[in-house]
PDB file of C-alpha atoms and ligand atoms in Angstrom:
ATOM      1  CA  UNK Y   6     149.925 -63.816 167.217  1.00 87.00           C
ATOM      2  CA  UNK Y   7     152.639 -62.611 164.712  1.00 96.00           C
ATOM      3  CA  UNK Y   8     152.278 -63.940 161.082  1.00 98.00           C
ATOM      4  CA  UNK Y   9     155.327 -64.269 159.092  1.00 98.00           C
ATOM      5  CA  UNK Y  10     155.233 -62.602 155.535  1.00 98.00           C
ATOM      6  CA  UNK Y  11     156.798 -65.595 153.777  1.00 98.00           C
ATOM      7  CA  UNK Y  12     158.483 -63.964 150.663  1.00 98.00           C
ATOM      8  CA  UNK Y  13     160.165 -67.162 149.533  1.00 98.00           C
ATOM      9  CA  UNK Y  14     156.981 -69.266 149.259  1.00 98.00           C
ATOM     10  CA  UNK Y  15     154.932 -66.300 147.807  1.00 98.00           C
ATOM     11  CA  UNK Y  16     157.629 -65.793 145.174  1.00 98.00           C
ATOM     12  CA  UNK Y  17     157.537 -69.519 144.214  1.00 98.00           C
ATOM     13  CA  UNK Y  18     153.731 -69.430 143.914  1.00 98.00           C
ATOM     14  CA  UNK Y  19     153.879 -66.413 141.668  1.00 98.00           C
ATOM     15  CA  UNK Y  20     156.754 -68.021 139.696  1.00 98.00           C
ATOM     16  CA  UNK Y  21     154.748 -71.170 139.094  1.00 98.00           C
ATOM     17  CA  UNK Y  22     151.974 -69.145 137.554  1.00 98.00           C
ATOM     18  CA  UNK Y  23     154.521 -67.114 135.621  1.00 98.00           C
ATOM     19  CA  UNK Y  24     156.070 -70.337 134.105  1.00 98.00           C
ATOM     20  CA  UNK Y  25     152.591 -71.336 132.894  1.00 98.00           C
ATOM     21  CA  UNK Y  26     152.075 -67.869 131.223  1.00 98.00           C
ATOM     22  CA  UNK Y  27     155.630 -68.033 129.634  1.00 98.00           C
ATOM     23  CA  UNK Y  28     154.815 -71.329 128.020  1.00 98.00           C
ATOM     24  CA  UNK Y  29     151.424 -70.217 126.776  1.00 98.00           C
ATOM     25  CA  UNK Y  30     153.175 -67.027 125.214  1.00 97.00           C
ATOM     26  CA  UNK Y  31     155.647 -69.352 123.531  1.00 97.00           C
ATOM     27  CA  UNK Y  32     153.092 -71.833 122.168  1.00 97.00           C
ATOM     28  CA  UNK Y  33     150.374 -69.214 121.136  1.00 96.00           C
ATOM     29  CA  UNK Y  34     152.655 -66.390 119.966  1.00 96.00           C
ATOM     30  CA  UNK Y  35     155.954 -67.968 119.361  1.00 96.00           C
ATOM     31  CA  UNK Y  36     157.623 -65.521 121.807  1.00 97.00           C
ATOM     32  CA  UNK Y  37     160.060 -66.591 124.470  1.00 98.00           C
ATOM     33  CA  UNK Y  38     160.715 -63.837 126.961  1.00 98.00           C
ATOM     34  CA  UNK Y  39     164.451 -62.969 127.184  1.00 98.00           C
ATOM     35  CA  UNK Y  40     166.421 -61.187 130.072  1.00 98.00           C
ATOM     36  CA  UNK Y  41     169.853 -59.731 129.771  1.00 98.00           C
ATOM     37  CA  UNK Y  42     171.776 -58.916 132.971  1.00 98.00           C
ATOM     38  CA  UNK Y  43     174.777 -56.749 132.566  1.00 98.00           C
ATOM     39  CA  UNK Y  44     177.530 -57.068 134.978  1.00 98.00           C
ATOM     40  CA  UNK Y  45     180.472 -54.597 135.079  1.00 98.00           C
ATOM     41  CA  UNK Y  46     183.297 -55.261 137.418  1.00 98.00           C
ATOM     42  CA  UNK Y  47     184.202 -57.828 140.093  1.00 95.00           C
ATOM     43  CA  UNK Y  48     182.017 -56.991 143.146  1.00 94.00           C
ATOM     44  CA  UNK Y  49     181.432 -60.517 144.536  1.00 92.00           C
ATOM     45  CA  UNK Y  50     177.903 -59.697 145.976  1.00 92.00           C
ATOM     46  CA  UNK Y  51     176.731 -58.233 142.503  1.00 96.00           C
ATOM     47  CA  UNK Y  52     178.178 -61.585 140.905  1.00 96.00           C
ATOM     48  CA  UNK Y  53     176.023 -63.720 143.106  1.00 94.00           C
ATOM     49  CA  UNK Y  54     172.939 -61.502 142.483  1.00 95.00           C
ATOM     50  CA  UNK Y  55     173.387 -61.585 138.805  1.00 97.00           C
ATOM     51  CA  UNK Y  56     173.779 -65.458 138.800  1.00 96.00           C
ATOM     52  CA  UNK Y  57     170.691 -65.911 140.799  1.00 96.00           C
ATOM     53  CA  UNK Y  58     168.517 -63.649 138.523  1.00 97.00           C
ATOM     54  CA  UNK Y  59     169.627 -65.267 135.330  1.00 97.00           C
ATOM     55  CA  UNK Y  60     169.404 -68.845 136.643  1.00 97.00           C
ATOM     56  CA  UNK Y  61     165.866 -68.194 137.902  1.00 97.00           C
ATOM     57  CA  UNK Y  62     164.915 -66.694 134.522  1.00 98.00           C
ATOM     58  CA  UNK Y  63     166.122 -69.626 132.851  1.00 98.00           C
ATOM     59  CA  UNK Y  64     164.328 -72.024 135.175  1.00 97.00           C
ATOM     60  CA  UNK Y  65     160.980 -70.454 134.349  1.00 98.00           C
ATOM     61  CA  UNK Y  66     161.730 -71.021 130.722  1.00 98.00           C
ATOM     62  CA  UNK Y  67     162.984 -67.659 129.795  1.00 98.00           C
ATOM     63  CA  UNK Y  68     165.804 -66.969 127.379  1.00 98.00           C
ATOM     64  CA  UNK Y  69     168.589 -65.656 129.821  1.00 98.00           C
ATOM     65  CA  UNK Y  70     171.882 -63.948 129.187  1.00 97.00           C
ATOM     66  CA  UNK Y  71     174.560 -62.618 131.517  1.00 98.00           C
ATOM     67  CA  UNK Y  72     176.929 -60.070 129.896  1.00 98.00           C
ATOM     68  CA  UNK Y  73     180.108 -59.544 131.882  1.00 98.00           C
ATOM     69  CA  UNK Y  74     182.532 -56.684 131.423  1.00 98.00           C
ATOM     70  CA  UNK Y  75     185.853 -55.804 133.203  1.00 98.00           C
ATOM     71  CA  UNK Y  76     185.795 -52.938 135.613  1.00 98.00           C
ATOM     72  CA  UNK Y  77     187.830 -50.860 133.177  1.00 98.00           C
ATOM     73  CA  UNK Y  78     185.113 -50.948 130.491  1.00 98.00           C
ATOM     74  CA  UNK Y  79     184.526 -47.420 129.261  1.00 98.00           C
ATOM     75  CA  UNK Y  80     181.207 -45.480 128.863  1.00 98.00           C
ATOM     76  CA  UNK Y  81     181.232 -45.893 125.091  1.00 98.00           C
ATOM     77  CA  UNK Y  82     181.940 -49.562 125.328  1.00 98.00           C
ATOM     78  CA  UNK Y  83     179.074 -50.066 127.659  1.00 98.00           C
ATOM     79  CA  UNK Y  84     176.660 -47.896 125.651  1.00 98.00           C
ATOM     80  CA  UNK Y  85     177.279 -49.998 122.524  1.00 98.00           C
ATOM     81  CA  UNK Y  86     176.657 -53.182 124.454  1.00 98.00           C
ATOM     82  CA  UNK Y  87     173.310 -51.709 125.621  1.00 99.00           C
ATOM     83  CA  UNK Y  88     172.598 -50.442 122.059  1.00 98.00           C
ATOM     84  CA  UNK Y  89     173.030 -54.236 120.997  1.00 98.00           C
ATOM     85  CA  UNK Y  90     170.559 -55.415 123.667  1.00 98.00           C
ATOM     86  CA  UNK Y  91     167.991 -52.605 122.804  1.00 98.00           C
ATOM     87  CA  UNK Y  92     168.024 -53.718 119.144  1.00 98.00           C
ATOM     88  CA  UNK Y  93     167.939 -57.552 119.924  1.00 98.00           C
ATOM     89  CA  UNK Y  94     164.512 -58.962 119.435  1.00 97.00           C
ATOM     90  CA  UNK Y  95     165.287 -62.045 121.671  1.00 98.00           C
ATOM     91  CA  UNK Y  96     165.638 -59.621 124.454  1.00 98.00           C
ATOM     92  CA  UNK Y  97     162.765 -58.057 126.305  1.00 98.00           C
ATOM     93  CA  UNK Y  98     164.336 -56.932 129.485  1.00 98.00           C
ATOM     94  CA  UNK Y  99     167.658 -55.384 130.364  1.00 98.00           C
ATOM     95  CA  UNK Y 100     169.046 -54.982 133.730  1.00 98.00           C
ATOM     96  CA  UNK Y 101     172.468 -53.326 134.538  1.00 98.00           C
ATOM     97  CA  UNK Y 102     173.547 -54.484 137.889  1.00 98.00           C
ATOM     98  CA  UNK Y 103     174.368 -51.535 140.363  1.00 97.00           C
ATOM     99  CA  UNK Y 104     176.555 -50.395 141.806  1.00 97.00           C
ATOM    100  CA  UNK Y 105     178.813 -49.526 138.773  1.00 98.00           C
ATOM    101  CA  UNK Y 106     182.653 -48.806 138.854  1.00 98.00           C
ATOM    102  CA  UNK Y 107     183.093 -45.055 139.863  1.00 98.00           C
ATOM    103  CA  UNK Y 108     183.970 -43.795 136.372  1.00 98.00           C
ATOM    104  CA  UNK Y 109     180.660 -44.956 134.983  1.00 98.00           C
ATOM    105  CA  UNK Y 110     177.518 -42.634 135.842  1.00 98.00           C
ATOM    106  CA  UNK Y 111     174.791 -44.960 136.968  1.00 98.00           C
ATOM    107  CA  UNK Y 112     171.948 -42.492 135.569  1.00 98.00           C
ATOM    108  CA  UNK Y 113     173.637 -42.185 132.189  1.00 98.00           C
ATOM    109  CA  UNK Y 114     174.141 -45.867 131.969  1.00 98.00           C
ATOM    110  CA  UNK Y 115     170.622 -46.815 133.002  1.00 98.00           C
ATOM    111  CA  UNK Y 116     169.010 -44.199 130.787  1.00 98.00           C
ATOM    112  CA  UNK Y 117     170.770 -45.853 127.803  1.00 99.00           C
ATOM    113  CA  UNK Y 118     168.377 -48.753 128.262  1.00 99.00           C
ATOM    114  CA  UNK Y 119     165.071 -48.226 126.090  1.00 98.00           C
ATOM    115  CA  UNK Y 120     162.069 -47.748 128.519  1.00 98.00           C
ATOM    116  CA  UNK Y 121     160.198 -50.617 126.938  1.00 98.00           C
ATOM    117  CA  UNK Y 122     163.046 -53.071 128.176  1.00 98.00           C
ATOM    118  CA  UNK Y 123     163.679 -51.425 131.549  1.00 98.00           C
ATOM    119  CA  UNK Y 124     162.638 -54.168 133.665  1.00 98.00           C
ATOM    120  CA  UNK Y 125     164.398 -52.682 136.751  1.00 98.00           C
ATOM    121  CA  UNK Y 126     161.994 -49.619 136.229  1.00 98.00           C
ATOM    122  CA  UNK Y 127     165.031 -47.296 136.933  1.00 98.00           C
ATOM    123  CA  UNK Y 128     165.350 -45.153 133.832  1.00 98.00           C
ATOM    124  CA  UNK Y 129     164.155 -41.462 133.991  1.00 98.00           C
ATOM    125  CA  UNK Y 130     161.316 -42.285 131.724  1.00 98.00           C
ATOM    126  CA  UNK Y 131     160.005 -45.142 133.872  1.00 98.00           C
ATOM    127  CA  UNK Y 132     160.442 -43.062 137.082  1.00 98.00           C
ATOM    128  CA  UNK Y 133     158.395 -40.328 135.477  1.00 98.00           C
ATOM    129  CA  UNK Y 134     155.629 -42.387 134.524  1.00 98.00           C
ATOM    130  CA  UNK Y 135     155.550 -44.013 138.110  1.00 98.00           C
ATOM    131  CA  UNK Y 136     155.419 -40.550 139.549  1.00 98.00           C
ATOM    132  CA  UNK Y 137     152.628 -39.637 137.182  1.00 97.00           C
ATOM    133  CA  UNK Y 138     150.586 -42.669 137.970  1.00 97.00           C
ATOM    134  CA  UNK Y 139     150.868 -43.966 134.381  1.00 97.00           C
ATOM    135  CA  UNK Y 140     151.366 -47.540 133.237  1.00 96.00           C
ATOM    136  CA  UNK Y 141     155.053 -48.640 133.556  1.00 97.00           C
ATOM    137  CA  UNK Y 142     157.529 -51.334 134.591  1.00 98.00           C
ATOM    138  CA  UNK Y 143     157.782 -50.567 138.278  1.00 98.00           C
ATOM    139  CA  UNK Y 144     161.040 -51.047 140.348  1.00 98.00           C
ATOM    140  CA  UNK Y 145     161.258 -54.643 141.547  1.00 98.00           C
ATOM    141  CA  UNK Y 146     161.871 -54.271 145.319  1.00 98.00           C
ATOM    142  CA  UNK Y 147     159.097 -51.849 146.030  1.00 98.00           C
ATOM    143  CA  UNK Y 148     156.665 -53.791 143.709  1.00 98.00           C
ATOM    144  CA  UNK Y 149     157.618 -56.940 145.545  1.00 98.00           C
ATOM    145  CA  UNK Y 150     157.077 -55.398 149.016  1.00 98.00           C
ATOM    146  CA  UNK Y 151     153.650 -54.204 147.849  1.00 98.00           C
ATOM    147  CA  UNK Y 152     152.657 -57.529 146.282  1.00 98.00           C
ATOM    148  CA  UNK Y 153     153.558 -59.237 149.513  1.00 98.00           C
ATOM    149  CA  UNK Y 154     151.259 -57.030 151.462  1.00 98.00           C
ATOM    150  CA  UNK Y 155     148.540 -57.812 148.741  1.00 98.00           C
ATOM    151  CA  UNK Y 156     149.052 -61.569 148.970  1.00 98.00           C
ATOM    152  CA  UNK Y 157     148.537 -61.614 152.760  1.00 98.00           C
ATOM    153  CA  UNK Y 158     145.320 -59.179 152.257  1.00 98.00           C
ATOM    154  CA  UNK Y 159     147.055 -56.327 154.154  1.00 98.00           C
ATOM    155  CA  UNK Y 160     145.538 -53.123 152.616  1.00 98.00           C
ATOM    156  CA  UNK Y 161     147.035 -49.642 152.737  1.00 98.00           C
ATOM    157  CA  UNK Y 162     144.074 -47.664 152.166  1.00 98.00           C
ATOM    158  CA  UNK Y 163     143.901 -44.583 154.614  1.00 98.00           C
ATOM    159  CA  UNK Y 164     146.649 -46.276 156.772  1.00 98.00           C
ATOM    160  CA  UNK Y 165     149.620 -44.455 158.220  1.00 98.00           C
ATOM    161  CA  UNK Y 166     152.649 -45.888 156.391  1.00 99.00           C
ATOM    162  CA  UNK Y 167     156.305 -44.875 157.392  1.00 99.00           C
ATOM    163  CA  UNK Y 168     158.918 -45.664 154.797  1.00 98.00           C
ATOM    164  CA  UNK Y 169     162.322 -45.473 156.242  1.00 98.00           C
ATOM    165  CA  UNK Y 170     164.906 -44.743 153.634  1.00 98.00           C
ATOM    166  CA  UNK Y 171     164.781 -42.588 150.497  1.00 98.00           C
ATOM    167  CA  UNK Y 172     166.865 -44.508 147.971  1.00 98.00           C
ATOM    168  CA  UNK Y 173     166.072 -44.285 144.257  1.00 97.00           C
ATOM    169  CA  UNK Y 174     165.815 -48.067 144.153  1.00 98.00           C
ATOM    170  CA  UNK Y 175     163.398 -48.656 147.004  1.00 98.00           C
ATOM    171  CA  UNK Y 176     162.412 -45.873 149.452  1.00 98.00           C
ATOM    172  CA  UNK Y 177     161.414 -43.059 146.949  1.00 98.00           C
ATOM    173  CA  UNK Y 178     159.539 -45.126 144.628  1.00 98.00           C
ATOM    174  CA  UNK Y 179     157.734 -47.019 147.213  1.00 98.00           C
ATOM    175  CA  UNK Y 180     156.621 -43.818 148.836  1.00 98.00           C
ATOM    176  CA  UNK Y 181     155.184 -42.750 145.343  1.00 98.00           C
ATOM    177  CA  UNK Y 182     153.486 -46.177 144.846  1.00 98.00           C
ATOM    178  CA  UNK Y 183     151.886 -46.093 148.503  1.00 98.00           C
ATOM    179  CA  UNK Y 184     150.389 -42.577 148.064  1.00 98.00           C
ATOM    180  CA  UNK Y 185     148.976 -43.477 144.490  1.00 97.00           C
ATOM    181  CA  UNK Y 186     145.255 -43.396 143.937  1.00 96.00           C
ATOM    182  CA  UNK Y 187     145.228 -47.159 143.817  1.00 96.00           C
ATOM    183  CA  UNK Y 188     147.056 -47.501 147.423  1.00 98.00           C
ATOM    184  CA  UNK Y 189     145.828 -44.334 149.244  1.00 98.00           C
ATOM    185  CA  UNK Y 190     148.153 -44.632 151.993  1.00 98.00           C
ATOM    186  CA  UNK Y 191     149.228 -41.561 154.160  1.00 98.00           C
ATOM    187  CA  UNK Y 192     152.772 -41.790 153.750  1.00 98.00           C
ATOM    188  CA  UNK Y 193     155.706 -40.413 155.829  1.00 98.00           C
ATOM    189  CA  UNK Y 194     159.186 -40.762 154.494  1.00 98.00           C
ATOM    190  CA  UNK Y 195     161.966 -40.873 157.091  1.00 98.00           C
ATOM    191  CA  UNK Y 196     165.672 -41.093 156.568  1.00 95.00           C
ATOM    192  CA  UNK Y 197     169.069 -40.594 158.250  1.00 89.00           C
ATOM    193  CA  UNK Y 198     168.387 -37.000 159.139  1.00 94.00           C
ATOM    194  CA  UNK Y 199     165.003 -37.701 160.800  1.00 97.00           C
ATOM    195  CA  UNK Y 200     164.807 -36.611 164.368  1.00 97.00           C
ATOM    196  CA  UNK Y 201     163.036 -38.803 166.892  1.00 97.00           C
ATOM    197  CA  UNK Y 202     162.353 -41.631 164.370  1.00 98.00           C
ATOM    198  CA  UNK Y 203     160.822 -43.816 167.029  1.00 98.00           C
ATOM    199  CA  UNK Y 204     158.130 -41.256 167.839  1.00 98.00           C
ATOM    200  CA  UNK Y 205     157.062 -41.351 164.074  1.00 98.00           C
ATOM    201  CA  UNK Y 206     157.460 -44.955 163.566  1.00 98.00           C
ATOM    202  CA  UNK Y 207     155.297 -45.793 166.646  1.00 98.00           C
ATOM    203  CA  UNK Y 208     152.422 -43.951 165.117  1.00 98.00           C
ATOM    204  CA  UNK Y 209     152.547 -46.166 161.998  1.00 98.00           C
ATOM    205  CA  UNK Y 210     150.250 -48.903 160.995  1.00 98.00           C
ATOM    206  CA  UNK Y 211     152.721 -50.299 158.566  1.00 99.00           C
ATOM    207  CA  UNK Y 212     156.578 -49.619 158.517  1.00 98.00           C
ATOM    208  CA  UNK Y 213     158.542 -50.353 155.439  1.00 98.00           C
ATOM    209  CA  UNK Y 214     162.357 -50.261 155.918  1.00 98.00           C
ATOM    210  CA  UNK Y 215     165.019 -49.982 153.280  1.00 97.00           C
ATOM    211  CA  UNK Y 216     167.723 -47.923 155.154  1.00 97.00           C
ATOM    212  CA  UNK Y 217     170.739 -50.297 154.553  1.00 96.00           C
ATOM    213  CA  UNK Y 218     171.816 -50.388 158.139  1.00 96.00           C
ATOM    214  CA  UNK Y 219     171.718 -53.631 160.189  1.00 97.00           C
ATOM    215  CA  UNK Y 220     169.335 -53.777 163.119  1.00 96.00           C
ATOM    216  CA  UNK Y 221     168.620 -50.050 162.812  1.00 97.00           C
ATOM    217  CA  UNK Y 222     165.278 -50.354 164.363  1.00 97.00           C
ATOM    218  CA  UNK Y 223     164.301 -52.529 167.365  1.00 98.00           C
ATOM    219  CA  UNK Y 224     161.182 -53.185 169.503  1.00 98.00           C
ATOM    220  CA  UNK Y 225     161.482 -49.704 171.096  1.00 98.00           C
ATOM    221  CA  UNK Y 226     160.524 -48.088 167.656  1.00 98.00           C
ATOM    222  CA  UNK Y 227     157.399 -49.912 167.178  1.00 98.00           C
ATOM    223  CA  UNK Y 228     153.705 -50.175 168.647  1.00 98.00           C
ATOM    224  CA  UNK Y 229     151.879 -53.446 169.235  1.00 98.00           C
ATOM    225  CA  UNK Y 230     150.389 -54.921 166.070  1.00 98.00           C
ATOM    226  CA  UNK Y 231     152.341 -53.013 163.576  1.00 98.00           C
ATOM    227  CA  UNK Y 232     153.129 -54.534 160.045  1.00 99.00           C
ATOM    228  CA  UNK Y 233     156.831 -54.556 159.493  1.00 98.00           C
ATOM    229  CA  UNK Y 234     158.383 -55.072 155.983  1.00 98.00           C
ATOM    230  CA  UNK Y 235     161.994 -55.123 155.868  1.00 98.00           C
ATOM    231  CA  UNK Y 236     163.935 -54.650 152.591  1.00 98.00           C
ATOM    232  CA  UNK Y 237     167.327 -54.585 154.466  1.00 97.00           C
ATOM    233  CA  UNK Y 238     170.060 -56.979 153.347  1.00 95.00           C
ATOM    234  CA  UNK Y 239     173.021 -56.436 155.527  1.00 95.00           C
ATOM    235  CA  UNK Y 240     175.849 -59.078 156.346  1.00 94.00           C
ATOM    236  CA  UNK Y 241     177.170 -59.018 159.786  1.00 95.00           C
ATOM    237  CA  UNK Y 242     179.910 -61.194 161.417  1.00 95.00           C
ATOM    238  CA  UNK Y 243     178.692 -64.447 162.821  1.00 95.00           C
ATOM    239  CA  UNK Y 244     181.261 -66.881 164.328  1.00 95.00           C
ATOM    240  CA  UNK Y 245     178.790 -69.870 164.266  1.00 94.00           C
ATOM    241  CA  UNK Y 246     178.150 -69.442 160.465  1.00 93.00           C
ATOM    242  CA  UNK Y 247     180.204 -71.475 157.948  1.00 90.00           C
ATOM    243  CA  UNK Y 248     181.511 -68.357 156.187  1.00 90.00           C
ATOM    244  CA  UNK Y 249     181.652 -66.374 159.421  1.00 94.00           C
ATOM    245  CA  UNK Y 250     179.030 -64.007 158.285  1.00 94.00           C
ATOM    246  CA  UNK Y 251     175.091 -63.837 158.270  1.00 95.00           C
ATOM    247  CA  UNK Y 252     172.577 -61.974 156.532  1.00 95.00           C
ATOM    248  CA  UNK Y 253     170.242 -59.740 158.616  1.00 96.00           C
ATOM    249  CA  UNK Y 254     167.734 -56.975 157.904  1.00 97.00           C
ATOM    250  CA  UNK Y 255     167.371 -53.301 158.938  1.00 98.00           C
ATOM    251  CA  UNK Y 256     165.092 -54.527 161.904  1.00 98.00           C
ATOM    252  CA  UNK Y 257     166.063 -56.557 164.873  1.00 98.00           C
ATOM    253  CA  UNK Y 258     163.744 -59.395 163.966  1.00 98.00           C
ATOM    254  CA  UNK Y 259     164.151 -61.295 167.266  1.00 96.00           C
ATOM    255  CA  UNK Y 260     162.601 -58.387 169.427  1.00 97.00           C
ATOM    256  CA  UNK Y 261     160.235 -56.867 166.778  1.00 98.00           C
ATOM    257  CA  UNK Y 262     158.504 -60.145 165.687  1.00 97.00           C
ATOM    258  CA  UNK Y 263     157.293 -60.371 169.329  1.00 97.00           C
ATOM    259  CA  UNK Y 264     155.024 -57.436 169.010  1.00 97.00           C
ATOM    260  CA  UNK Y 265     154.290 -57.214 165.105  1.00 98.00           C
ATOM    261  CA  UNK Y 266     151.109 -58.580 163.715  1.00 98.00           C
ATOM    262  CA  UNK Y 267     152.962 -59.310 160.526  1.00 98.00           C
ATOM    263  CA  UNK Y 268     156.722 -59.331 159.817  1.00 98.00           C
ATOM    264  CA  UNK Y 269     159.072 -60.269 156.871  1.00 98.00           C
ATOM    265  CA  UNK Y 270     161.996 -62.363 157.800  1.00 98.00           C
ATOM    266  CA  UNK Y 271     165.680 -61.672 156.362  1.00 98.00           C
ATOM    267  CA  UNK Y 272     166.378 -63.903 154.359  1.00 97.00           C
ATOM    268  CA  UNK Y 273     163.383 -65.121 152.955  1.00 98.00           C
ATOM    269  CA  UNK Y 274     161.100 -62.066 152.904  1.00 98.00           C
ATOM    270  CA  UNK Y 275     161.585 -59.317 150.424  1.00 98.00           C
ATOM    271  CA  UNK Y 276     164.655 -60.499 148.633  1.00 97.00           C
ATOM    272  CA  UNK Y 277     162.798 -63.489 146.950  1.00 98.00           C
ATOM    273  CA  UNK Y 278     159.967 -61.183 145.929  1.00 98.00           C
ATOM    274  CA  UNK Y 279     162.531 -58.699 144.237  1.00 98.00           C
ATOM    275  CA  UNK Y 280     163.932 -61.439 141.959  1.00 98.00           C
ATOM    276  CA  UNK Y 281     160.260 -62.519 141.294  1.00 98.00           C
ATOM    277  CA  UNK Y 282     159.097 -59.098 140.237  1.00 98.00           C
ATOM    278  CA  UNK Y 283     162.152 -58.802 137.836  1.00 98.00           C
ATOM    279  CA  UNK Y 284     160.846 -61.907 136.116  1.00 98.00           C
ATOM    280  CA  UNK Y 285     157.308 -60.730 136.067  1.00 98.00           C
ATOM    281  CA  UNK Y 286     158.373 -57.378 134.466  1.00 98.00           C
ATOM    282  CA  UNK Y 287     160.413 -59.312 131.981  1.00 98.00           C
ATOM    283  CA  UNK Y 288     157.307 -61.371 131.087  1.00 98.00           C
ATOM    284  CA  UNK Y 289     155.189 -58.223 130.854  1.00 98.00           C
ATOM    285  CA  UNK Y 290     157.689 -56.408 128.660  1.00 98.00           C
ATOM    286  CA  UNK Y 291     157.761 -59.598 126.362  1.00 98.00           C
ATOM    287  CA  UNK Y 292     153.922 -59.500 126.402  1.00 97.00           C
ATOM    288  CA  UNK Y 293     153.772 -55.789 125.423  1.00 96.00           C
ATOM    289  CA  UNK Y 294     156.461 -56.309 122.750  1.00 96.00           C
ATOM    290  CA  UNK Y 295     154.110 -59.264 121.342  1.00 93.00           C
ATOM    291  CA  UNK Y 296     151.086 -56.802 121.264  1.00 90.00           C
ATOM    292  CA  UNK Y 297     153.133 -54.188 119.307  1.00 77.00           C
TER     293      UNK Y 297
HETATM  294  N1  LIG F   5     171.649 -53.787 142.963  1.00 88.16           N
HETATM  295  C1  LIG F   5     171.121 -54.026 144.009  1.00 88.16           C
HETATM  296  N2  LIG F   5     169.776 -54.032 143.895  1.00 88.16           N
HETATM  297  C2  LIG F   5     169.649 -53.807 142.561  1.00 88.16           C
HETATM  298  C3  LIG F   5     168.396 -53.755 141.653  1.00 88.16           C
HETATM  299  O1  LIG F   5     167.230 -53.833 142.210  1.00 88.16           O
HETATM  300  N3  LIG F   5     168.674 -53.476 140.510  1.00 88.16           N
HETATM  301  C4  LIG F   5     169.945 -53.111 139.943  1.00 88.16           C
HETATM  302  N4  LIG F   5     170.062 -52.855 138.737  1.00 88.16           N
HETATM  303  N5  LIG F   5     170.963 -53.254 140.644  1.00 88.16           N
HETATM  304  C5  LIG F   5     170.806 -53.686 141.982  1.00 88.16           C
END
């Protein structure tokens, strides 16, 4: 029997608890967690994600701001805006939506955010702390993928876990988190240059995929009973859909769901967990600020 790892339902449950904790923080300490999302340029997909993140934050009772800048914004203008957010005591979390226009260096921009407000977990300081196994705000997608496993009682202790993808946002931090002393997984990182990927993924107890390629893996890549967690969000043409497109993961859900013990759907799997972890990180950043 295959069980679906329902990210939508899990995220909603976590968010209910978060809303209560947010209210308590406000009544007990007079602090309302605040999230600022920075959007540079007119990328339509980014605009949708930013709107969703900000709306969810407001729904939970957070202070929520979106700062929109034209694609022609200079490095100095952007740094100045981030300086303002770093100094603003109403803001506990800052997220600069990626990708940025080509003339803006993402590392330089992200590192302008003060680490205590880095709710995306992407500054060099946050990444360094994660690598060292020290307390930090962890990147939202890998954190959400692992939380989903936790909620369904799937342990990683001593298991063979294959991570497909080595991006800075997902694959690499996920591999670090899985191999930590808390998770104790035996981790293999596969990527676009990996030879005989199927031979490697077939030996896995758990496969976590964030490769950014629609239907890259199918039933031939997995063994019976595998746990599959798919962070892919790819749009493919779909004549039956209203807008002519549909969202699919990196895994061919149709065939793989027949042999997996647990699998995330796309949409409704990892995506909602990512947003949920952003909200949780913002709450944690506000809590830390309240404790000095
Ligand atoms: N663009 C796509 N995913 C993300 C994310 O998790 N964080 C940021 N900042 N930008 C993104």
